[in-house]
Short mmCIF file of C-alpha atoms (C1' of nucleotides) in Angstrom, two decimals:
data_model
loop_
_atom_site.label_atom_id
_atom_site.label_comp_id
_atom_site.label_asym_id
_atom_site.label_seq_id
_atom_site.Cartn_x
_atom_site.Cartn_y
_atom_site.Cartn_z
CA UNK A 1 65.98 51.85 37.89
CA UNK A 2 63.53 52.46 35.05
CA UNK A 3 60.67 54.66 34.68
CA UNK A 4 58.72 51.15 34.32
CA UNK A 5 59.58 49.78 36.93
CA UNK A 6 59.91 52.73 39.58
CA UNK A 7 56.18 53.16 38.70
CA UNK A 8 55.42 49.29 39.05
CA UNK A 9 56.89 49.44 42.29
CA UNK A 10 55.09 52.40 43.22
CA UNK A 11 51.97 50.95 42.34
CA UNK A 12 52.31 48.12 44.34
CA UNK A 13 53.69 49.32 47.21
CA UNK A 14 50.46 51.75 47.53
CA UNK A 15 48.27 48.77 47.04
CA UNK A 16 49.40 47.16 49.95
CA UNK A 17 49.82 49.44 51.83
CA UNK A 18 46.45 50.57 51.12
CA UNK A 19 44.32 47.68 51.53
CA UNK A 20 46.01 47.31 55.23
CA UNK A 21 46.07 51.22 56.97
CA UNK A 22 43.53 52.91 54.67
CA UNK A 23 44.45 55.48 51.97
CA UNK A 24 45.07 58.24 55.30
CA UNK A 25 46.97 56.91 57.29
CA UNK A 26 49.24 55.84 54.94
CA UNK A 27 52.09 58.45 54.25
CA UNK A 28 53.54 59.34 52.03
CA UNK A 29 56.90 58.75 52.31
CA UNK A 30 55.84 54.86 53.21
CA UNK A 31 55.94 54.06 49.84
CA UNK A 32 58.74 55.45 49.38
CA UNK A 33 60.35 53.03 52.15
CA UNK A 34 57.99 50.03 50.69
CA UNK A 35 58.78 50.39 47.01
CA UNK A 36 62.54 51.72 47.57
CA UNK A 37 61.16 54.57 44.78
CA UNK A 38 62.57 58.17 45.82
CA UNK A 39 60.58 60.70 46.35
CA UNK A 40 61.91 62.77 43.64
CA UNK A 41 60.88 60.17 41.48
CA UNK A 42 57.11 59.70 42.64
CA UNK A 43 56.60 62.86 42.49
CA UNK A 44 57.13 63.11 39.49
CA UNK A 45 55.67 59.99 37.94
CA UNK A 46 52.62 60.84 39.77
CA UNK A 47 52.31 64.69 41.18
CA UNK A 48 50.27 64.41 44.31
CA UNK A 49 48.83 61.50 46.53
CA UNK A 50 45.45 61.49 45.15
CA UNK A 51 46.70 61.22 41.55
CA UNK A 52 48.88 57.81 42.91
CA UNK A 53 45.54 56.99 45.41
CA UNK A 54 43.86 57.32 41.54
CA UNK A 55 46.33 55.47 39.55
CA UNK A 56 46.54 52.49 42.21
CA UNK A 57 42.18 52.08 41.71
CA UNK A 58 42.45 52.09 38.16
CA UNK A 59 44.94 49.26 37.85
CA UNK A 60 43.60 47.42 40.42
CA UNK A 61 40.16 48.31 38.49
CA UNK A 62 41.23 46.91 35.35
CA UNK A 63 43.38 43.71 37.19
CA UNK A 64 39.65 43.18 38.85
CA UNK A 65 38.08 43.04 35.55
CA UNK A 66 40.23 40.69 33.77
CA UNK A 67 39.58 38.32 36.82
CA UNK A 68 36.75 37.86 36.69
CA UNK A 69 36.34 37.27 32.66
CA UNK A 70 39.51 34.88 33.06
CA UNK A 71 38.12 33.19 35.72
CA UNK A 72 34.42 32.67 33.73
CA UNK A 73 36.11 31.62 30.64
CA UNK A 74 38.82 28.87 31.95
CA UNK A 75 36.65 27.59 35.05
CA UNK A 76 33.33 27.54 32.85
CA UNK A 77 31.68 27.15 29.40
CA UNK A 78 28.04 28.42 30.64
CA UNK A 79 25.95 31.32 31.59
CA UNK A 80 24.71 29.52 34.58
CA UNK A 81 28.46 27.99 35.15
CA UNK A 82 30.24 31.70 34.93
CA UNK A 83 28.30 33.84 36.68
CA UNK A 84 28.64 31.15 39.78
CA UNK A 85 33.07 30.85 38.57
CA UNK A 86 32.33 34.64 40.56
CA UNK A 87 31.42 33.03 44.28
CA UNK A 88 34.72 30.56 43.44
CA UNK A 89 37.26 33.50 42.70
CA UNK A 90 35.85 35.41 45.59
CA UNK A 91 36.93 32.70 47.97
CA UNK A 92 39.55 32.24 46.76
CA UNK A 93 40.62 36.04 47.52
CA UNK A 94 39.29 35.58 50.45
CA UNK A 95 41.67 33.32 51.44
CA UNK A 96 44.21 35.27 51.07
CA UNK A 97 46.22 36.22 54.02
CA UNK A 98 45.43 39.99 54.69
CA UNK A 99 42.53 40.09 52.63
CA UNK A 100 40.76 43.21 54.68
CA UNK A 101 37.29 43.81 51.51
CA UNK A 102 37.33 45.03 48.87
CA UNK A 103 39.59 48.59 47.82
CA UNK A 104 36.49 49.74 46.08
CA UNK A 105 34.69 49.75 49.11
CA UNK A 106 36.59 50.20 51.91
CA UNK A 107 37.97 53.22 49.50
CA UNK A 108 34.85 54.20 48.95
CA UNK A 109 33.61 54.44 52.61
CA UNK A 110 36.92 56.40 53.45
CA UNK A 111 37.10 59.20 50.57
CA UNK A 112 34.07 58.99 48.50
CA UNK A 113 31.74 61.56 50.72
CA UNK A 114 34.91 63.75 50.09
CA UNK A 115 36.06 63.01 46.43
CA UNK A 116 34.45 62.54 44.01
CA UNK A 117 37.16 60.82 41.90
CA UNK A 118 37.07 57.95 44.29
CA UNK A 119 32.90 57.58 44.02
CA UNK A 120 33.81 57.60 40.48
CA UNK A 121 35.25 54.85 40.10
CA UNK A 122 34.11 53.06 43.16
CA UNK A 123 30.63 53.11 41.07
CA UNK A 124 32.01 51.80 37.92
CA UNK A 125 33.96 48.99 39.15
CA UNK A 126 30.60 47.65 40.74
CA UNK A 127 29.12 48.35 37.39
CA UNK A 128 31.30 46.20 35.88
CA UNK A 129 30.33 43.72 38.01
CA UNK A 130 26.90 44.18 37.67
CA UNK A 131 27.29 44.04 34.18
CA UNK A 132 29.85 40.92 33.67
CA UNK A 133 26.83 39.43 35.66
CA UNK A 134 23.98 40.87 33.25
CA UNK A 135 25.53 39.30 30.50
CA UNK A 136 25.37 35.83 32.14
CA UNK A 137 21.52 36.49 32.85
CA UNK A 138 20.78 37.86 29.61
CA UNK A 139 22.34 34.53 27.71
CA UNK A 140 20.40 32.67 29.69
CA UNK A 141 16.72 34.81 29.47
CA UNK A 142 16.09 35.45 32.90
CA UNK A 143 14.97 38.86 34.24
CA UNK A 144 17.88 42.12 34.81
CA UNK A 145 16.58 42.14 38.00
CA UNK A 146 18.85 38.52 39.13
CA UNK A 147 21.63 40.35 37.47
CA UNK A 148 21.07 43.59 40.14
CA UNK A 149 21.05 40.48 42.98
CA UNK A 150 23.93 38.58 42.03
CA UNK A 151 26.27 41.62 42.16
CA UNK A 152 24.43 41.78 45.91
CA UNK A 153 25.03 39.26 46.55
CA UNK A 154 29.05 39.20 45.74
CA UNK A 155 29.13 42.51 47.65
CA UNK A 156 27.75 41.12 50.90
CA UNK A 157 29.95 38.42 50.45
CA UNK A 158 33.35 40.57 50.18
CA UNK A 159 32.47 42.14 53.16
CA UNK A 160 31.10 39.90 55.24
CA UNK A 161 34.39 38.02 55.00
CA UNK A 162 36.85 41.25 55.51
CA UNK A 163 34.71 42.39 58.06
CA UNK A 164 34.64 38.77 59.80
CA UNK A 165 38.11 37.53 58.66
CA UNK A 166 36.60 34.28 56.93
CA UNK A 167 36.30 33.21 53.74
CA UNK A 168 32.74 31.76 54.47
CA UNK A 169 30.70 34.27 52.84
CA UNK A 170 31.62 32.82 49.18
CA UNK A 171 30.08 29.98 49.20
CA UNK A 172 26.97 30.90 50.99
CA UNK A 173 26.35 32.95 48.73
CA UNK A 174 26.99 31.78 46.26
CA UNK A 175 24.86 28.87 46.97
CA UNK A 176 22.08 31.68 47.55
CA UNK A 177 23.72 32.09 43.47
CA UNK A 178 22.49 29.07 42.73
CA UNK A 179 18.65 29.18 44.24
CA UNK A 180 18.28 32.25 43.02
CA UNK A 181 19.50 31.24 38.71
CA UNK A 182 17.72 28.04 39.53
CA UNK A 183 14.47 29.73 40.57
CA UNK A 184 14.80 32.95 38.13
CA UNK A 185 15.94 30.63 35.13
CA UNK A 186 15.86 26.71 35.36
CA UNK A 187 18.56 24.91 33.99
CA UNK B 1 23.50 73.26 78.53
CA UNK B 2 24.23 70.33 81.47
CA UNK B 3 26.34 67.68 80.32
CA UNK B 4 23.42 64.98 79.14
CA UNK B 5 23.05 67.77 76.70
CA UNK B 6 26.21 68.74 75.56
CA UNK B 7 27.17 64.18 75.06
CA UNK B 8 23.91 64.17 73.02
CA UNK B 9 25.06 67.43 71.14
CA UNK B 10 28.75 66.35 70.19
CA UNK B 11 27.30 62.48 70.09
CA UNK B 12 25.05 63.56 66.88
CA UNK B 13 26.96 66.48 65.38
CA UNK B 14 29.96 64.07 65.59
CA UNK B 15 28.04 60.84 63.77
CA UNK B 16 26.74 63.46 61.11
CA UNK B 17 30.45 64.65 60.08
CA UNK B 18 31.78 61.16 60.42
CA UNK B 19 28.88 59.40 58.05
CA UNK B 20 29.74 62.68 55.30
CA UNK B 21 33.28 62.52 55.16
CA UNK B 22 34.67 59.32 57.01
CA UNK B 23 36.31 59.95 60.14
CA UNK B 24 39.43 61.33 59.87
CA UNK B 25 38.71 64.03 57.44
CA UNK B 26 36.90 65.33 60.52
CA UNK B 27 38.46 67.65 63.18
CA UNK B 28 38.49 68.10 66.70
CA UNK B 29 37.42 71.60 65.61
CA UNK B 30 34.64 70.91 62.38
CA UNK B 31 33.06 69.46 65.40
CA UNK B 32 33.09 71.33 68.04
CA UNK B 33 31.91 73.89 65.83
CA UNK B 34 28.59 71.44 64.89
CA UNK B 35 27.99 70.56 67.82
CA UNK B 36 28.23 73.99 69.49
CA UNK B 37 30.35 72.32 72.40
CA UNK B 38 33.57 74.30 73.81
CA UNK B 39 36.94 71.90 73.30
CA UNK B 40 37.77 72.02 76.80
CA UNK B 41 34.03 70.57 77.59
CA UNK B 42 34.83 68.21 74.77
CA UNK B 43 37.55 66.60 76.40
CA UNK B 44 35.97 65.96 79.47
CA UNK B 45 33.59 64.24 78.39
CA UNK B 46 35.17 62.36 75.44
CA UNK B 47 39.02 62.19 76.67
CA UNK B 48 40.32 61.71 72.91
CA UNK B 49 39.01 61.36 69.50
CA UNK B 50 39.74 57.72 69.27
CA UNK B 51 36.52 57.19 72.76
CA UNK B 52 34.33 59.86 70.74
CA UNK B 53 34.27 57.85 67.51
CA UNK B 54 33.76 54.71 69.11
CA UNK B 55 31.02 56.57 71.21
CA UNK B 56 29.58 57.49 68.22
CA UNK B 57 29.78 53.62 66.82
CA UNK B 58 28.12 52.07 70.23
CA UNK B 59 25.30 54.65 70.10
CA UNK B 60 24.56 53.83 66.43
CA UNK B 61 25.14 49.71 66.93
CA UNK B 62 22.79 50.09 70.27
CA UNK B 63 20.38 52.03 67.59
CA UNK B 64 20.21 50.71 64.30
CA UNK B 65 20.11 47.32 66.94
CA UNK B 66 16.11 48.34 67.99
CA UNK B 67 15.30 49.97 64.85
CA UNK B 68 15.36 46.94 63.56
CA UNK B 69 13.68 44.87 66.19
CA UNK B 70 11.16 47.57 66.55
CA UNK B 71 10.56 47.07 62.22
CA UNK B 72 9.76 43.58 62.73
CA UNK B 73 7.67 43.83 66.26
CA UNK B 74 5.57 46.65 64.80
CA UNK B 75 5.19 45.66 61.36
CA UNK B 76 5.67 41.96 60.28
CA UNK B 77 4.35 39.29 62.97
CA UNK B 78 5.39 36.29 61.74
CA UNK B 79 9.73 34.95 61.24
CA UNK B 80 8.57 35.22 57.90
CA UNK B 81 7.23 38.50 57.59
CA UNK B 82 9.75 39.76 60.49
CA UNK B 83 13.23 38.44 58.05
CA UNK B 84 12.19 39.93 55.25
CA UNK B 85 11.31 43.65 56.88
CA UNK B 86 14.48 43.81 58.00
CA UNK B 87 14.52 45.35 53.94
CA UNK B 88 12.29 47.85 54.28
CA UNK B 89 13.68 48.80 57.03
CA UNK B 90 17.05 49.18 54.50
CA UNK B 91 14.68 50.73 52.11
CA UNK B 92 13.78 53.07 54.23
CA UNK B 93 17.39 54.09 55.31
CA UNK B 94 18.46 54.02 51.63
CA UNK B 95 15.95 56.93 51.05
CA UNK B 96 17.63 59.34 53.14
CA UNK B 97 19.11 62.66 52.18
CA UNK B 98 22.77 62.02 52.34
CA UNK B 99 22.56 58.40 53.11
CA UNK B 100 26.46 57.45 51.95
CA UNK B 101 26.00 53.31 53.07
CA UNK B 102 27.20 51.93 56.64
CA UNK B 103 28.74 53.41 59.30
CA UNK B 104 30.38 49.82 60.37
CA UNK B 105 30.70 49.14 56.70
CA UNK B 106 32.56 52.33 55.64
CA UNK B 107 34.62 53.00 59.71
CA UNK B 108 36.13 49.40 58.80
CA UNK B 109 36.96 50.00 55.30
CA UNK B 110 38.78 53.30 56.96
CA UNK B 111 40.43 52.49 60.34
CA UNK B 112 39.44 48.58 60.44
CA UNK B 113 43.44 47.59 59.75
CA UNK B 114 44.92 49.42 62.09
CA UNK B 115 41.82 50.03 65.37
CA UNK B 116 41.77 46.84 66.63
CA UNK B 117 38.42 48.36 68.52
CA UNK B 118 36.68 49.94 65.39
CA UNK B 119 36.77 46.12 63.84
CA UNK B 120 36.00 44.36 66.53
CA UNK B 121 32.18 46.98 66.97
CA UNK B 122 31.62 46.18 63.30
CA UNK B 123 32.63 42.50 63.96
CA UNK B 124 29.44 42.49 66.76
CA UNK B 125 27.75 44.94 64.85
CA UNK B 126 27.53 42.52 61.68
CA UNK B 127 27.23 39.55 63.72
CA UNK B 128 23.97 41.16 66.04
CA UNK B 129 22.16 41.49 62.09
CA UNK B 130 22.76 38.00 61.70
CA UNK B 131 21.51 37.57 64.98
CA UNK B 132 19.05 38.93 63.71
CA UNK B 133 18.22 36.35 60.94
CA UNK B 134 18.43 33.75 62.97
CA UNK B 135 16.28 34.24 65.11
CA UNK B 136 13.90 34.28 61.85
CA UNK B 137 15.73 31.04 60.08
CA UNK B 138 15.68 29.23 63.64
CA UNK B 139 11.70 29.56 63.88
CA UNK B 140 11.41 28.25 60.55
CA UNK B 141 12.75 25.42 60.81
CA UNK B 142 15.60 26.85 58.12
CA UNK B 143 19.17 25.57 57.88
CA UNK B 144 21.46 28.64 59.81
CA UNK B 145 22.81 28.84 56.94
CA UNK B 146 19.49 30.88 55.52
CA UNK B 147 20.69 33.42 58.05
CA UNK B 148 24.10 33.54 57.02
CA UNK B 149 22.41 34.25 53.18
CA UNK B 150 20.13 36.87 54.86
CA UNK B 151 22.96 38.84 56.76
CA UNK B 152 25.31 39.18 52.53
CA UNK B 153 22.25 40.02 50.95
CA UNK B 154 21.85 42.76 53.33
CA UNK B 155 25.03 43.43 53.40
CA UNK B 156 25.55 44.22 50.01
CA UNK B 157 23.08 46.82 49.70
CA UNK B 158 23.86 48.52 51.68
CA UNK B 159 26.69 48.68 50.09
CA UNK B 160 25.34 48.79 46.69
CA UNK B 161 22.90 51.78 47.30
CA UNK B 162 25.41 53.25 49.57
CA UNK B 163 27.85 53.95 46.13
CA UNK B 164 25.32 53.88 43.47
CA UNK B 165 23.46 56.67 44.85
CA UNK B 166 20.00 54.85 45.02
CA UNK B 167 17.54 53.07 47.13
CA UNK B 168 17.22 50.20 44.97
CA UNK B 169 19.19 47.61 46.35
CA UNK B 170 16.79 46.89 49.11
CA UNK B 171 14.86 46.50 47.11
CA UNK B 172 16.14 43.73 44.95
CA UNK B 173 17.69 42.31 48.20
CA UNK B 174 13.61 42.33 49.39
CA UNK B 175 13.27 40.10 46.06
CA UNK B 176 15.89 37.98 46.62
CA UNK B 177 15.26 37.17 50.61
CA UNK B 178 11.27 35.84 49.48
CA UNK B 179 12.89 33.55 47.00
CA UNK B 180 16.06 32.28 49.26
CA UNK B 181 13.60 31.82 52.35
CA UNK B 182 10.84 30.02 50.30
CA UNK B 183 12.76 27.93 48.92
CA UNK B 184 14.29 26.80 52.41
CA UNK B 185 11.47 26.83 54.78
CA UNK B 186 8.03 27.11 52.16
CA UNK B 187 5.53 28.38 54.26
"C1'" DG C 1 29.11 91.18 97.97
"C1'" DC C 2 32.73 87.24 97.69
"C1'" DG C 3 36.17 83.99 97.10
"C1'" DA C 4 36.25 79.51 94.44
"C1'" DA C 5 35.11 77.03 90.66
"C1'" DT C 6 33.06 76.14 86.02
"C1'" DG C 7 33.02 76.89 81.48
"C1'" DG C 8 33.79 79.54 76.47
"C1'" DA C 9 36.77 81.70 73.13
"C1'" DG C 10 39.75 80.87 70.93
"C1'" DA C 11 45.65 80.86 71.30
"C1'" DA C 12 49.71 77.46 71.43
"C1'" DC C 13 51.95 73.52 71.26
"C1'" DG C 14 53.85 69.73 69.13
"C1'" DA C 15 53.74 65.90 65.80
"C1'" DT C 16 52.41 64.25 62.02
"C1'" DC C 17 51.76 64.93 56.57
"C1'" DG C 18 51.64 66.61 51.00
"C1'" DT C 19 54.97 68.94 48.83
"C1'" DT C 20 59.59 70.90 47.37
"C1'" DC C 21 64.43 72.00 47.67
"C1'" DC C 22 68.90 71.92 48.51
"C1'" DC C 23 73.44 69.08 48.38
"C1'" DC C 24 75.84 65.73 46.67
"C1'" DC C 25 76.42 61.29 43.86
"C1'" DG C 26 77.61 58.90 39.81
"C1'" DC C 27 77.33 58.60 35.01
"C1'" DT C 28 77.31 60.31 30.41
"C1'" DG C 29 79.67 62.41 25.71
"C1'" DC C 30 82.99 64.27 24.25
"C1'" DG D 1 89.27 63.55 31.88
"C1'" DC D 2 86.03 67.01 32.64
"C1'" DA D 3 81.96 69.77 32.29
"C1'" DG D 4 77.36 68.59 32.61
"C1'" DC D 5 72.99 66.51 34.36
"C1'" DG D 6 69.46 62.98 36.11
"C1'" DG D 7 69.23 61.29 40.19
"C1'" DG D 8 68.57 59.73 45.49
"C1'" DG D 9 69.08 61.14 50.37
"C1'" DG D 10 66.76 63.90 53.06
"C1'" DA D 11 66.28 68.36 55.48
"C1'" DA D 12 63.33 71.84 55.08
"C1'" DC D 13 58.80 74.05 54.82
"C1'" DG D 14 53.51 75.30 55.42
"C1'" DA D 15 48.85 73.58 56.94
"C1'" DT D 16 46.58 70.58 59.48
"C1'" DC D 17 45.35 67.81 63.20
"C1'" DG D 18 44.65 66.15 68.14
"C1'" DT D 19 45.83 67.96 72.28
"C1'" DT D 20 46.41 71.72 76.24
"C1'" DC D 21 46.77 75.75 78.05
"C1'" DT D 22 45.45 80.50 79.49
"C1'" DC D 23 42.56 84.23 79.84
"C1'" DC D 24 38.59 86.00 81.45
"C1'" DA D 25 33.08 85.98 82.39
"C1'" DT D 26 29.73 83.82 85.24
"C1'" DT D 27 27.49 81.67 88.52
"C1'" DC D 28 26.82 79.68 93.37
"C1'" DG D 29 27.68 78.82 97.94
"C1'" DC D 30 27.53 81.48 102.21
#
DNA sequence: GCGAATGGAGAACGATCGTTCCCCCGCTGC
DNA sequence: GCAGCGGGGGAACGATCGTTCTCCATTCGC
């Protein structure tokens, strides 16, 4: 196995395990077993568990940003529909078996108080989502506060979908987002 | 120190530490030091750390439900204003120094995947908030979906306030809630 | 005043975890 | 074919954690 695939398998295995059980409840040995990569190589690629956690979150951060942009670009062609398309993306995501909430929200809750790195990544990730909404609301000539409100809806939906184990919050949030969009920037 | 105050000090110390650092990062010895209650008494009152975690969450659950009801009862006198008063409560809470998000959201993220008890308490707590909103929206003759949307706003505000370290999401969410309330049940 | 019970301080124990080390296999260059 | 070496399996190490135990002082009923 070459370095590239070893790193990929480690990141994928760690991400899955962290999502299922949280970060601290997952031992390095479990990651080694799930990935099939030896401890020696693991520590060559990621010199500590903190480095691995950081890399997992960073990779997920980029993937989510891309997925949201792609979702908006391919399925929606106006700022209005692009803003709403985020909630369709959430609905698909929530329907994943084993979905247990947003990794950034969960990891911040677990480690945000003791790990500034984790807190920074979570903050950056959430600001990127807000920024995406802001691009759409700016294009609509709506006030910036609307973007904040859409971000609040999206994050609230993630939390409740995770805790209740249901995809329904995505459609509820989308309906609410439509009402807010119409009120702030009527088509 | 009698049993009652020992239990109270333990619950308060544990709650503070869990809020600051998460559950798994806090050792029983830290709780003993912070509370001034010996380990022997601690294990007499709570036979395991899981029992203590459960008791802390249960106590907080009751306190929050009471606080929301009290906030609505004393500062608002219609279903419309009682629904909005929740967001004022959130604003006060977010402004607490050291606020780091909702204990139920954080603990669910940390342990919801490995502890059914924690998952159950978080679910119950969030359903209680939704229920409170539902009582107000029912009285307004608004559809049940509105209560879900208000709950999504409240939880999204908690998450973003915790991650960003700002109380602003409370006022953004309140503005959004007003728009949704007006759209669904005009006064 | 005395024996028994209670509770405090903290050592001790067993388990687990992150990390490192050791030993050996299999490949590579010549 | 062989010396050298990178990598795998897994034991080992040191730290930490949840939990229990030991020792001792204090208190309370009589």
